[in-house]
Amino acid sequence: MQMNSDQSTVAIYWDFENIHASRLDHTKGAGAYKQSRFTAQEPVVDVEALMEFAASLGSVAINRAYGNWQWFARYREVLLHNAVELIQLFPPGSSAKNGADIKLCLDATEDIIRFPHITNIVIIGGDSDFLPVSQKIKAAGRTLIGLGTRKNTNRHWAKSCHEFRYYENLIEQP
C-alpha cells in the first residue's frame, strides 16, 4: 500500500530494543541478546534501510525511538543523522519488560489526537503488546504499517496492521 508522498505524513515509533534484540539473535544465535543485554550493543539494525522505507510513505513528521540508550550508544550517529528522537527509558526491576511498549503506545495514541495531519503510523517492533494501539490508530482513520523481523513478530500483531513489512525483505539486496 504505497501512499502518495505529496499528501501523506508519517509518524515512526521504534521499539528499538525489540528490533535490535531480534536482529542480534538472528545474527549471533538464539539467546544472544539475553546474554548481553546489560552491555554496550554492537549495531545490527540497518537504520538507513528502515528510514528509507518510512520516507517512501510520506514526509516524516514524528520519529521516536524508545529504549535504554546507555546500551545502544553505538547507534548514536546514524540515529541523529536520521533525526530520530531518542526516548530514554530506565526499565524498573530485573525483568525490564514492556516499558518501551507502554510509552510508545501512549505516545502514538496521544499523537493521533494532537496531530490530525499524520496519515501513516509506522511501528517498528513485533510485540503483541501493540494490538490495542492498532485498534486506536485504525479507529482514528490512520493507516498503520508494522515492521518487524520474520522470526520474532507476533502473527496477530502483523495481521492487525493495514500493511506489515518484514525487516529481512527490506534489507535484501536486488
Short mmCIF file of C-alpha atoms in Angstrom, two decimals:
data_model
loop_
_atom_site.label_atom_id
_atom_site.label_comp_id
_atom_site.label_asym_id
_atom_site.label_seq_id
_atom_site.Cartn_x
_atom_site.Cartn_y
_atom_site.Cartn_z
CA MET A 1 0.00 0.00 0.00
CA GLN A 2 2.12 2.87 -1.28
CA MET A 3 0.75 6.26 -0.31
CA ASN A 4 1.13 9.46 -2.30
CA SER A 5 4.06 11.10 -0.54
CA ASP A 6 2.89 14.59 -1.62
CA GLN A 7 -0.09 14.34 0.72
CA SER A 8 1.00 11.79 3.32
CA THR A 9 2.64 12.50 6.63
CA VAL A 10 4.36 9.77 8.66
CA ALA A 11 4.91 9.16 12.36
CA ILE A 12 7.51 6.48 13.19
CA TYR A 13 7.70 4.75 16.57
CA TRP A 14 10.63 2.40 17.16
CA ASP A 15 10.60 -0.28 19.85
CA PHE A 16 14.34 -0.17 19.50
CA GLU A 17 15.27 -2.92 21.93
CA ASN A 18 12.80 -5.25 20.22
CA ILE A 19 14.17 -4.79 16.71
CA HIS A 20 17.78 -4.86 17.94
CA ALA A 21 17.28 -8.00 20.05
CA SER A 22 15.56 -9.79 17.17
CA ARG A 23 18.38 -8.91 14.79
CA LEU A 24 21.12 -9.84 17.28
CA ASP A 25 19.52 -13.23 17.93
CA HIS A 26 19.26 -13.73 14.17
CA THR A 27 22.92 -12.89 13.52
CA LYS A 28 24.57 -14.37 16.63
CA GLY A 29 22.14 -17.15 17.57
CA ALA A 30 19.10 -17.57 19.80
CA GLY A 31 19.60 -16.09 23.25
CA ALA A 32 22.49 -13.81 22.22
CA TYR A 33 20.68 -10.66 23.26
CA LYS A 34 19.54 -12.07 26.61
CA GLN A 35 23.16 -12.92 27.44
CA SER A 36 24.46 -9.46 26.54
CA ARG A 37 21.51 -7.14 27.21
CA PHE A 38 23.18 -5.15 30.00
CA THR A 39 26.29 -4.33 27.97
CA ALA A 40 27.08 -1.94 25.13
CA GLN A 41 25.47 -3.30 21.96
CA GLU A 42 27.06 -3.54 18.54
CA PRO A 43 24.85 -2.14 15.76
CA VAL A 44 22.98 -4.87 13.86
CA VAL A 45 19.93 -2.89 12.66
CA ASP A 46 20.09 -1.16 9.28
CA VAL A 47 18.54 2.13 10.40
CA GLU A 48 19.04 3.72 6.98
CA ALA A 49 17.01 1.00 5.23
CA LEU A 50 14.13 1.40 7.69
CA MET A 51 14.18 5.18 7.32
CA GLU A 52 14.22 4.89 3.54
CA PHE A 53 11.12 2.69 3.69
CA ALA A 54 9.29 5.04 6.08
CA ALA A 55 10.17 8.08 3.97
CA SER A 56 8.69 6.33 0.92
CA LEU A 57 5.32 6.51 2.69
CA GLY A 58 5.37 10.30 3.03
CA SER A 59 7.01 13.17 4.81
CA VAL A 60 8.31 12.09 8.23
CA ALA A 61 6.89 14.38 10.91
CA ILE A 62 7.48 12.31 14.06
CA ASN A 63 10.38 9.90 14.52
CA ARG A 64 10.84 8.48 18.02
CA ALA A 65 12.85 5.51 19.24
CA TYR A 66 12.31 4.06 22.70
CA GLY A 67 14.97 2.26 24.69
CA ASN A 68 17.67 2.37 27.32
CA TRP A 69 20.22 4.34 25.33
CA GLN A 70 23.13 3.59 27.63
CA TRP A 71 23.29 0.19 25.88
CA PHE A 72 22.60 1.44 22.33
CA ALA A 73 25.04 4.36 22.19
CA ARG A 74 26.83 2.88 19.16
CA TYR A 75 23.76 3.71 17.07
CA ARG A 76 24.08 7.40 18.01
CA GLU A 77 25.45 8.76 14.72
CA VAL A 78 23.03 7.00 12.37
CA LEU A 79 20.04 7.84 14.58
CA LEU A 80 20.99 11.51 14.88
CA HIS A 81 21.70 11.67 11.14
CA ASN A 82 18.13 10.47 10.56
CA ALA A 83 16.59 12.91 13.07
CA VAL A 84 15.37 10.17 15.39
CA GLU A 85 14.26 11.49 18.78
CA LEU A 86 15.67 9.16 21.43
CA ILE A 87 13.27 8.48 24.29
CA GLN A 88 15.29 7.28 27.28
CA LEU A 89 13.69 4.60 29.42
CA PHE A 90 15.18 3.07 32.54
CA PRO A 91 13.08 -0.07 32.98
CA PRO A 92 12.27 -0.89 36.59
CA GLY A 93 13.10 -4.29 38.04
CA SER A 94 15.22 -7.13 36.78
CA SER A 95 12.79 -8.27 34.08
CA ALA A 96 12.92 -4.80 32.43
CA LYS A 97 9.80 -5.72 30.46
CA ASN A 98 7.31 -3.65 28.44
CA GLY A 99 8.40 -0.13 29.47
CA ALA A 100 9.09 0.90 25.88
CA ASP A 101 5.92 -0.75 24.58
CA ILE A 102 3.69 1.13 27.01
CA LYS A 103 5.32 4.53 26.44
CA LEU A 104 5.29 4.01 22.67
CA CYS A 105 1.57 3.13 22.70
CA LEU A 106 0.69 6.11 24.88
CA ASP A 107 2.65 8.50 22.67
CA ALA A 108 1.15 7.12 19.44
CA THR A 109 -2.38 7.40 20.87
CA GLU A 110 -1.77 10.96 22.04
CA ASP A 111 -0.17 11.95 18.74
CA ILE A 112 -3.10 10.76 16.59
CA ILE A 113 -5.33 13.04 18.68
CA ARG A 114 -2.96 16.03 18.71
CA PHE A 115 -1.79 15.86 15.10
CA PRO A 116 -4.65 15.25 12.66
CA HIS A 117 -2.32 15.76 9.65
CA ILE A 118 -0.49 12.48 10.40
CA THR A 119 -1.81 9.96 7.87
CA ASN A 120 0.54 6.99 8.29
CA ILE A 121 1.77 5.42 11.52
CA VAL A 122 4.79 3.13 11.34
CA ILE A 123 5.51 0.96 14.37
CA ILE A 124 8.83 -0.86 14.31
CA GLY A 125 8.60 -3.87 16.60
CA GLY A 126 6.93 -7.24 16.63
CA ASP A 127 5.20 -7.44 20.02
CA SER A 128 1.59 -8.46 20.54
CA ASP A 129 1.55 -5.58 23.07
CA PHE A 130 0.83 -3.29 20.11
CA LEU A 131 -2.57 -4.86 19.36
CA PRO A 132 -4.60 -2.33 21.41
CA VAL A 133 -2.89 0.67 19.82
CA SER A 134 -3.57 -0.77 16.37
CA GLN A 135 -7.29 -0.56 17.13
CA LYS A 136 -6.95 3.09 18.23
CA ILE A 137 -4.94 4.01 15.15
CA LYS A 138 -7.47 2.38 12.82
CA ALA A 139 -10.41 3.97 14.66
CA ALA A 140 -8.77 7.37 14.10
CA GLY A 141 -8.73 6.68 10.35
CA ARG A 142 -4.96 6.45 10.04
CA THR A 143 -3.02 3.86 8.08
CA LEU A 144 -0.95 1.53 10.27
CA ILE A 145 2.22 -0.01 8.88
CA GLY A 146 4.02 -2.50 11.09
CA LEU A 147 7.60 -3.58 10.68
CA GLY A 148 9.37 -6.44 12.46
CA THR A 149 11.54 -9.48 11.98
CA ARG A 150 10.11 -12.63 10.46
CA LYS A 151 11.03 -14.92 13.36
CA ASN A 152 10.07 -12.68 16.28
CA THR A 153 6.91 -10.92 15.10
CA ASN A 154 3.63 -11.93 16.69
CA ARG A 155 1.32 -13.04 13.88
CA HIS A 156 -1.72 -11.34 15.43
CA TRP A 157 0.13 -8.03 15.55
CA ALA A 158 1.17 -8.40 11.90
CA LYS A 159 -2.44 -9.17 10.87
CA SER A 160 -3.76 -6.18 12.83
CA CYS A 161 -1.83 -3.74 10.63
CA HIS A 162 -3.10 -2.38 7.33
CA GLU A 163 0.28 -3.40 5.97
CA PHE A 164 3.13 -5.32 7.56
CA ARG A 165 6.70 -5.48 6.29
CA TYR A 166 9.39 -7.87 7.39
CA TYR A 167 12.79 -6.36 8.11
CA GLU A 168 14.51 -9.10 6.15
CA ASN A 169 12.57 -8.18 2.99
CA LEU A 170 13.51 -4.51 3.27
CA ILE A 171 17.24 -5.13 3.50
CA GLU A 172 17.53 -7.80 0.81
CA GLN A 173 19.82 -6.74 -1.99
CA PRO A 174 18.30 -6.77 -5.51
#
